[in-house]
Every structure is written in C-alpha cells, then in structure tokens.
C-alpha cells in the first residue's frame, strides 16, 4: 500500500511542500508484467508500462527487471542524459524509507565496474 507524506521541497529549490507517495518494495514486486510494470531506480519508483513498447533496447530487458530495483542495470547500460530526463515522466513515488538499502554498497559497485572494465579490456591491465 502506498503512503503519502509531504516532502520539504518541490525539487526545483523553491521550498514548496509537495506530497511524495511512498511504495513498499512488496507492492513494487507485484508490478512485474507487460500489462503493469514498475521499476525502482535509485530509490525512486517508475511506472514504465506506457514506455515498454518504445524502449530502444527492447521490452525484454525491462521485463527482466520488472518489479525490482533496476539501479545497477540502468547505470551499467550507460543511459544518456536524454534517457534520464525522459525517465522523469514515469516517476510515481519513492521507495518507502524502511525498504531503502544503505548506500554503503557504493564502493562495492564501483569495484565491480572497475573489474568489468578490466575484463572487457577498457582499462590497461597488466598482471604482476
């Protein structure tokens, strides 16, 4: 079930209180079909059902992430600033604070990216 609370800003630096709808991850997980598909990217919930057929990478990649946190996959693909801007129109709320993962894993994610880059030959790597 979604809960609505006031946030401290309208996102434009104006200080206007706007309501934020919070979704539990169990609710997001239910939205995992082509008829109703939600994703979480960086703690924000997106209903991308209308976008499914328009996605340049095909709908299959979105369906693989349906109802789940797609943050890492979204970043790994290297989406353009236009894609990030387009994402805003599908925003429906935030993940409930009790369901958010701590950000301590960011160092682990960075190490994974470096390792992948080395494997892919994008970074000079010489074994010692």
Backbone as a printed PyTorch tensor [residue, N CA C, xyz], in Angstrom:
tensor([[[  0.8370,  -1.1760,   0.0000],
         [  0.0000,   0.0000,   0.0000],
         [  0.8830,   1.2410,   0.0000]],

        [[  0.4790,   2.2380,  -0.7340],
         [  1.2420,   3.4770,  -0.8340],
         [  0.8660,   4.4100,   0.3060]],

        [[  1.8420,   5.1730,   0.7610],
         [  1.5840,   6.1920,   1.7620],
         [  2.0480,   7.5230,   1.2040]],

        [[  1.3530,   8.5850,   1.5540],
         [  1.6900,   9.9100,   1.0560],
         [  2.1290,  10.7740,   2.2230]],

        [[  3.2720,  11.4040,   2.0630],
         [  3.7850,  12.3170,   3.0640],
         [  4.3050,  13.5500,   2.3470]],

        [[  4.4160,  14.6500,   3.0620],
         [  4.9340,  15.8730,   2.4640],
         [  6.4470,  15.8460,   2.4530]],

        [[  7.0290,  16.3300,   1.3670],
         [  8.4830,  16.4720,   1.3100],
         [  8.8100,  17.9270,   1.5800]],

        [[ 10.0820,  18.2120,   1.7470],
         [ 10.4820,  19.5730,   2.0780],
         [ 10.6860,  20.4850,   0.8880]],

        [[ 10.6120,  19.9580,  -0.3330],
         [ 10.9080,  20.7790,  -1.4980],
         [ 10.1750,  20.2460,  -2.7060]],

        [[  9.9650,  21.0920,  -3.6790],
         [  9.3170,  20.6520,  -4.9070],
         [ 10.3240,  20.1320,  -5.9170]],

        [[ 11.5850,  20.0060,  -5.5170],
         [ 12.6280,  19.5090,  -6.4020],
         [ 13.2330,  20.5870,  -7.2770]],

        [[ 12.7200,  21.8120,  -7.1900],
         [ 13.2210,  22.9080,  -8.0090],
         [ 13.8670,  23.9880,  -7.1490]],

        [[ 14.0760,  23.6570,  -5.8740],
         [ 14.7180,  24.6140,  -4.9850],
         [ 13.8020,  25.7130,  -4.5130]],

        [[ 12.4960,  25.5770,  -4.6860],
         [ 11.5580,  26.6280,  -4.3280],
         [ 11.0810,  26.5170,  -2.8840]],

        [[ 11.3330,  25.3820,  -2.2190],
         [ 10.9070,  25.2340,  -0.8370],
         [  9.4260,  24.9620,  -0.6870]],

        [[  8.7230,  24.6950,  -1.7680],
         [  7.2930,  24.4180,  -1.7260],
         [  7.0960,  22.9630,  -1.3370]],

        [[  6.2210,  22.7220,  -0.3660],
         [  5.9660,  21.3450,   0.0580],
         [  5.0980,  20.6410,  -0.9880]],

        [[  5.5630,  19.4860,  -1.4100],
         [  4.7990,  18.6760,  -2.3510],
         [  4.6700,  17.2840,  -1.7640]],

        [[  3.5440,  16.6450,  -1.9880],
         [  3.3820,  15.2970,  -1.4400],
         [  4.2330,  14.2810,  -2.1910]],

        [[  4.7750,  13.3410,  -1.4550],
         [  5.5350,  12.2540,  -2.0420],
         [  4.7910,  10.9690,  -1.6980]],

        [[  4.5700,  10.1410,  -2.6820],
         [  3.9540,   8.8510,  -2.4420],
         [  5.0590,   7.8340,  -2.2350]],

        [[  4.9660,   7.0890,  -1.1390],
         [  5.9490,   6.0600,  -0.8310],
         [  5.3550,   4.6890,  -1.1210]],

        [[  6.1630,   3.8460,  -1.7480],
         [  5.7400,   2.4860,  -2.0640],
         [  6.6580,   1.4950,  -1.3680]],

        [[  6.0590,   0.4590,  -0.8140],
         [  6.8340,  -0.6290,  -0.2430],
         [  7.3390,  -1.5020,  -1.3880]],

        [[  8.4870,  -2.1290,  -1.1960],
         [  9.0570,  -2.9830,  -2.2360],
         [  8.1450,  -4.1600,  -2.5600]],

        [[  7.3650,  -4.6260,  -1.5830],
         [  6.4400,  -5.7330,  -1.8620],
         [  5.3530,  -5.3060,  -2.8450]],

        [[  4.9550,  -4.0390,  -2.8040],
         [  3.9710,  -3.5210,  -3.7610],
         [  4.6000,  -3.4130,  -5.1490]],

        [[  5.8200,  -2.9060,  -5.2120],
         [  6.5270,  -2.7850,  -6.4870],
         [  6.7000,  -4.1700,  -7.1210]],

        [[  7.0210,  -5.1530,  -6.3070],
         [  7.2670,  -6.5140,  -6.8040],
         [  6.0500,  -7.1130,  -7.5010]],

        [[  4.8690,  -6.6650,  -7.1410],
         [  3.6320,  -7.1680,  -7.7690],
         [  3.4650,  -6.6430,  -9.1960]],

        [[  4.1490,  -5.5710,  -9.5220],
         [  4.0070,  -4.9110, -10.8350],
         [  5.0980,  -5.4280, -11.7550]],

        [[  4.9550,  -6.6660, -12.2060],
         [  6.0460,  -7.3110, -12.9350],
         [  5.6100,  -7.9810, -14.2360]],

        [[  4.6100,  -7.3920, -14.8930],
         [  4.1520,  -7.9630, -16.1580],
         [  4.0800,  -6.8660, -17.2190]],

        [[  3.9220,  -7.2610, -18.4560],
         [  3.8600,  -6.2680, -19.5350],
         [  2.6030,  -5.3920, -19.4330]],

        [[  1.6240,  -5.8160, -18.6820],
         [  0.4020,  -5.0220, -18.5080],
         [  0.5390,  -3.9960, -17.3870]],

        [[  1.5160,  -4.1950, -16.5130],
         [  1.7200,  -3.3060, -15.3710],
         [  3.1480,  -3.5080, -14.8730]],

        [[  4.0470,  -2.6000, -15.2870],
         [  5.4710,  -2.7850, -14.9680],
         [  6.0380,  -1.5570, -14.2570]],

        [[  6.5460,  -1.8160, -13.0590],
         [  7.1990,  -0.7790, -12.2720],
         [  8.6470,  -1.1780, -12.0570]],

        [[  9.5090,  -0.1640, -11.9640],
         [ 10.9260,  -0.3570, -11.6500],
         [ 11.3220,   0.6080, -10.5590]],

        [[ 12.3480,   0.2420,  -9.8160],
         [ 12.9750,   1.1430,  -8.8620],
         [ 14.3430,   1.4930,  -9.4140]],

        [[ 14.6250,   2.7890,  -9.4810],
         [ 15.9480,   3.2560,  -9.8850],
         [ 16.3630,   4.3240,  -8.8860]],

        [[ 17.4250,   4.0240,  -8.1460],
         [ 17.9600,   4.9340,  -7.1290],
         [ 16.8970,   5.3990,  -6.1390]],

        [[ 16.1160,   4.4520,  -5.6440],
         [ 15.1380,   4.7510,  -4.5980],
         [ 13.8610,   5.4030,  -5.0790]],

        [[ 13.7330,   5.5810,  -6.3690],
         [ 12.5230,   6.1870,  -6.9360],
         [ 11.7650,   5.1300,  -7.7190]],

        [[ 10.4470,   5.2100,  -7.6810],
         [  9.5940,   4.2160,  -8.3300],
         [  9.0400,   4.8040,  -9.6310]],

        [[  9.1360,   4.0040, -10.6890],
         [  8.6720,   4.4200, -12.0120],
         [  7.6840,   3.4040, -12.5700]],

        [[  6.5660,   3.8980, -13.0720],
         [  5.6060,   3.0580, -13.7830],
         [  5.9170,   3.2350, -15.2670]],

        [[  6.5990,   2.2560, -15.8470],
         [  7.0570,   2.3690, -17.2340],
         [  6.1850,   1.5710, -18.2080]],

        [[  4.9790,   1.2310, -17.7790],
         [  4.0750,   0.4330, -18.6130],
         [  3.8970,   1.0580, -19.9950]],

        [[  3.6620,   2.3600, -20.0570],
         [  3.4400,   3.0520, -21.3450],
         [  4.6850,   3.0630, -22.2210]],

        [[  5.8550,   2.9410, -21.6080],
         [  7.1270,   3.0370, -22.3270],
         [  7.6190,   1.6920, -22.8530]],

        [[  7.0320,   0.6250, -22.3880],
         [  7.5320,  -0.7170, -22.6750],
         [  7.7830,  -0.9460, -24.1620]],

        [[  6.8300,  -0.6120, -25.0120],
         [  6.9580,  -0.8500, -26.4520],
         [  7.8850,   0.1400, -27.1480]],

        [[  8.2370,   1.2330, -26.4580],
         [  9.0800,   2.2640, -27.0660],
         [ 10.5550,   2.1250, -26.6960]],

        [[ 10.8670,   1.2760, -25.7260],
         [ 12.2370,   1.1810, -25.2310],
         [ 13.1780,   0.7400, -26.3480]],

        [[ 14.2130,   1.5430, -26.6430],
         [ 15.1330,   1.2130, -27.7430],
         [ 15.8480,  -0.1270, -27.5810]],

        [[ 16.0430,  -0.5640, -26.3480],
         [ 16.7170,  -1.8360, -26.0930],
         [ 15.7780,  -3.0290, -26.1080]],

        [[ 14.5130,  -2.7840, -26.3860],
         [ 13.5220,  -3.8610, -26.4040],
         [ 12.8410,  -4.0170, -25.0600]],

        [[ 11.6590,  -4.5810, -25.1140],
         [ 10.8960,  -4.7310, -23.8750],
         [ 11.4270,  -5.8470, -22.9820]],

        [[ 12.1440,  -6.8060, -23.5620],
         [ 12.6350,  -7.9420, -22.7760],
         [ 13.5370,  -7.5050, -21.6330]],

        [[ 14.4220,  -6.5410, -21.9090],
         [ 15.3560,  -6.1020, -20.8620],
         [ 14.6110,  -5.4350, -19.7130]],

        [[ 13.5290,  -4.7520, -20.0190],
         [ 12.7350,  -4.1270, -18.9610],
         [ 11.9590,  -5.1830, -18.1800]],

        [[ 11.4220,  -6.1610, -18.8820],
         [ 10.6620,  -7.2150, -18.2110],
         [ 11.5470,  -8.0400, -17.2770]],

        [[ 12.8280,  -8.1760, -17.6190],
         [ 13.7640,  -8.8920, -16.7390],
         [ 13.9230,  -8.1820, -15.3960]],

        [[ 13.7780,  -6.8650, -15.3890],
         [ 13.9530,  -6.0630, -14.1770],
         [ 12.6220,  -5.7010, -13.5150]],

        [[ 11.5240,  -6.1130, -14.1010],
         [ 10.1820,  -5.7190, -13.6510],
         [  9.9550,  -6.0180, -12.1780]],

        [[  9.4050,  -5.0370, -11.4750],
         [  9.0660,  -5.2080, -10.0750],
         [ 10.2490,  -5.2250,  -9.1370]],

        [[ 11.4020,  -4.7740,  -9.5990],
         [ 12.6200,  -4.8760,  -8.7920],
         [ 13.4450,  -3.5900,  -8.8840]],

        [[ 14.5410,  -3.5780,  -8.1420],
         [ 15.4810,  -2.4640,  -8.1840],
         [ 16.3820,  -2.6450,  -9.4070]],

        [[ 16.2430,  -1.7520, -10.3670],
         [ 16.9910,  -1.8300, -11.6150],
         [ 18.1200,  -0.8060, -11.6680]],

        [[ 18.4910,  -0.2460, -10.5330],
         [ 19.5030,   0.8210, -10.4920],
         [ 20.8160,   0.4000, -11.1290]],

        [[ 21.3280,  -0.7360, -10.7370],
         [ 22.6310,  -1.1760, -11.2410],
         [ 22.5640,  -1.4320, -12.7500]],

        [[ 21.5200,  -2.0920, -13.1980],
         [ 21.3690,  -2.3630, -14.6340],
         [ 21.2360,  -1.0640, -15.4230]],

        [[ 20.4820,  -0.1220, -14.8820],
         [ 20.2870,   1.1670, -15.5380],
         [ 21.6280,   1.8760, -15.7110]],

        [[ 22.4590,   1.8640, -14.6770],
         [ 23.7580,   2.5250, -14.7430],
         [ 24.7490,   1.7600, -15.6160]],

        [[ 24.7090,   0.4420, -15.5580],
         [ 25.6440,  -0.3660, -16.3460],
         [ 25.4830,  -0.1390, -17.8460]],

        [[ 24.2690,   0.1340, -18.2760],
         [ 23.9960,   0.3620, -19.6970],
         [ 24.5640,   1.7120, -20.1440]],

        [[ 24.6570,   2.6500, -19.2140],
         [ 25.1910,   3.9660, -19.5580],
         [ 24.1800,   4.8240, -20.2900]],

        [[ 22.9970,   4.9640, -19.7130],
         [ 21.9390,   5.7490, -20.3500],
         [ 22.3490,   7.2200, -20.5300]],

        [[ 21.8720,   7.8040, -21.5970],
         [ 22.1730,   9.1970, -21.9180],
         [ 21.4300,  10.1450, -20.9860]],

        [[ 21.8130,  11.4180, -21.0450],
         [ 21.1010,  12.4260, -20.2530],
         [ 19.6690,  12.5680, -20.7520]],

        [[ 19.4370,  12.3560, -22.0440],
         [ 18.0730,  12.3890, -22.5830],
         [ 17.2220,  11.2730, -21.9890]],

        [[ 17.8010,  10.0860, -21.8530],
         [ 17.0720,   8.9620, -21.2680],
         [ 16.7430,   9.2480, -19.8020]],

        [[ 17.6810,   9.8600, -19.0990],
         [ 17.4560,  10.1970, -17.6900],
         [ 16.3580,  11.2510, -17.5650]],

        [[ 16.3520,  12.1830, -18.4700],
         [ 15.3150,  13.2150, -18.4630],
         [ 13.9520,  12.5930, -18.7810]],

        [[ 13.9210,  11.6900, -19.7330],
         [ 12.6820,  11.0240, -20.1290],
         [ 12.0950,  10.2110, -18.9700]],

        [[ 12.9660,   9.6600, -18.1500],
         [ 12.5360,   8.8360, -17.0250],
         [ 11.6100,   9.6020, -16.0810]],

        [[ 11.8170,  10.9040, -15.9720],
         [ 11.0450,  11.7320, -15.0440],
         [  9.5370,  11.6500, -15.2900]],

        [[  9.1280,  11.4850, -16.5330],
         [  7.6920,  11.4590, -16.8180],
         [  7.0020,  10.1890, -16.3170]],

        [[  7.7950,   9.1820, -15.9410],
         [  7.2300,   7.9260, -15.4490],
         [  7.3240,   7.7900, -13.9320]],

        [[  7.8700,   8.8050, -13.2710],
         [  8.0310,   8.7950, -11.8220],
         [  6.6680,   8.8130, -11.1330]],

        [[  6.4840,   7.8960, -10.1610],
         [  5.2210,   7.8660,  -9.4180],
         [  5.4230,   7.9970,  -7.9110]],

        [[  6.6470,   7.8610,  -7.4220],
         [  6.8840,   7.9960,  -5.9920],
         [  8.2550,   7.4670,  -5.6100]],

        [[  8.4610,   7.3650,  -4.3100],
         [  9.7310,   6.8920,  -3.7640],
         [  9.5370,   5.5640,  -3.0490]],

        [[ 10.6170,   4.8230,  -2.9260],
         [ 10.5970,   3.6150,  -2.1140],
         [ 10.4490,   4.0530,  -0.6600]],

        [[  9.6240,   3.3410,   0.0830],
         [  9.4190,   3.6600,   1.4970],
         [ 10.7750,   3.6290,   2.2100]],

        [[ 11.0460,   4.6100,   3.0600],
         [ 12.3440,   4.6760,   3.7410],
         [ 12.7440,   3.3840,   4.4700]],

        [[ 11.7900,   2.6440,   4.9870],
         [ 12.1060,   1.3910,   5.6850],
         [ 12.6210,   0.3150,   4.7320]],

        [[ 12.3830,   0.4840,   3.4360],
         [ 12.8140,  -0.5080,   2.4480],
         [ 14.0920,  -0.1230,   1.7220]],

        [[ 14.6020,   1.0690,   1.9790],
         [ 15.8130,   1.5150,   1.2910],
         [ 17.0340,   0.7750,   1.8000]],

        [[ 17.9260,   0.4340,   0.8710],
         [ 19.1820,  -0.2110,   1.2270],
         [ 20.1760,   0.8680,   1.6270]],

        [[ 21.0430,   0.5750,   2.5810],
         [ 22.0830,   1.5590,   2.9300],
         [ 23.0240,   1.7620,   1.7490]],

        [[ 23.5560,   2.9460,   1.6140],
         [ 24.4280,   3.2830,   0.4900],
         [ 25.8500,   2.7780,   0.6620]],

        [[ 26.1170,   2.0080,   1.6820],
         [ 27.4830,   1.5360,   1.9160],
         [ 27.9700,   0.6290,   0.8010]],

        [[ 27.0670,   0.0970,   0.0060],
         [ 27.4500,  -0.7860,  -1.0860],
         [ 28.0070,  -0.0590,  -2.2920]],

        [[ 28.0630,   1.2740,  -2.2670],
         [ 28.5220,   2.0180,  -3.4370],
         [ 29.9850,   1.7110,  -3.7690]],

        [[ 30.8190,   1.4580,  -2.7490],
         [ 32.2120,   1.1090,  -3.0080],
         [ 32.2940,  -0.2460,  -3.6990]],

        [[ 31.4380,  -1.1620,  -3.2740],
         [ 31.4150,  -2.4850,  -3.8950],
         [ 31.0050,  -2.3580,  -5.3580]],

        [[ 29.9760,  -1.5420,  -5.6340],
         [ 29.5240,  -1.3370,  -7.0160],
         [ 30.6410,  -0.7400,  -7.8700]],

        [[ 31.3960,   0.2190,  -7.3040],
         [ 32.4990,   0.8290,  -8.0420],
         [ 33.5620,  -0.2000,  -8.3720]],

        [[ 33.8830,  -1.0590,  -7.4110],
         [ 34.8720,  -2.1080,  -7.6590],
         [ 34.3890,  -3.0740,  -8.7280]],

        [[ 33.1020,  -3.4040,  -8.7220],
         [ 32.5550,  -4.2850,  -9.7530],
         [ 32.7190,  -3.6630, -11.1310]],

        [[ 32.4340,  -2.3640, -11.2530],
         [ 32.5550,  -1.6880, -12.5460],
         [ 34.0050,  -1.6930, -13.0240]],

        [[ 34.9570,  -1.4440, -12.1230],
         [ 36.3700,  -1.4590, -12.4940],
         [ 36.7670,  -2.8530, -12.9520]],

        [[ 36.3180,  -3.8620, -12.2220],
         [ 36.6330,  -5.2410, -12.5950],
         [ 36.0540,  -5.5720, -13.9620]],

        [[ 34.7950,  -5.1980, -14.1980],
         [ 34.1820,  -5.4530, -15.5080],
         [ 34.9510,  -4.7440, -16.6190]],

        [[ 35.3790,  -3.5060, -16.3430],
         [ 36.1210,  -2.7450, -17.3490],
         [ 37.4460,  -3.4190, -17.6680]],

        [[ 38.1180,  -3.9340, -16.6390],
         [ 39.3850,  -4.6410, -16.8620],
         [ 39.1630,  -5.8800, -17.7060]],

        [[ 38.1260,  -6.6270, -17.3650],
         [ 37.8170,  -7.8460, -18.1070],
         [ 37.4880,  -7.5170, -19.5570]],

        [[ 36.7890,  -6.4300, -19.7550],
         [ 36.4060,  -6.0340, -21.1050],
         [ 37.5550,  -5.3780, -21.8570]],

        [[ 38.6860,  -5.1690, -21.1800],
         [ 39.8490,  -4.5810, -21.8350],
         [ 39.7850,  -3.0760, -21.9690]],

        [[ 38.8800,  -2.4270, -21.2280],
         [ 38.7390,  -0.9870, -21.3290],
         [ 39.7780,  -0.2510, -20.5070]],

        [[ 40.3740,  -0.9210, -19.5250],
         [ 41.4060,  -0.3040, -18.7090],
         [ 42.6520,  -1.1360, -18.8600]],

        [[ 43.7750,  -0.4680, -19.0520],
         [ 45.0280,  -1.2020, -19.1800],
         [ 45.2630,  -2.0730, -17.9580]],

        [[ 45.5500,  -3.3090, -18.1740],
         [ 45.7170,  -4.2410, -17.0720],
         [ 46.9030,  -5.1400, -17.3560]],

        [[ 47.8570,  -5.0760, -16.4880],
         [ 48.9890,  -5.9980, -16.6550],
         [ 49.1820,  -6.7340, -15.3510]],

        [[ 49.0890,  -8.0720, -15.4050],
         [ 49.2520,  -8.8440, -14.1700],
         [ 50.6610,  -8.6990, -13.6300]],

        [[ 50.7940,  -8.6820, -12.3310],
         [ 52.1230,  -8.5250, -11.7200],
         [ 52.7580,  -9.8610, -11.4390]]])
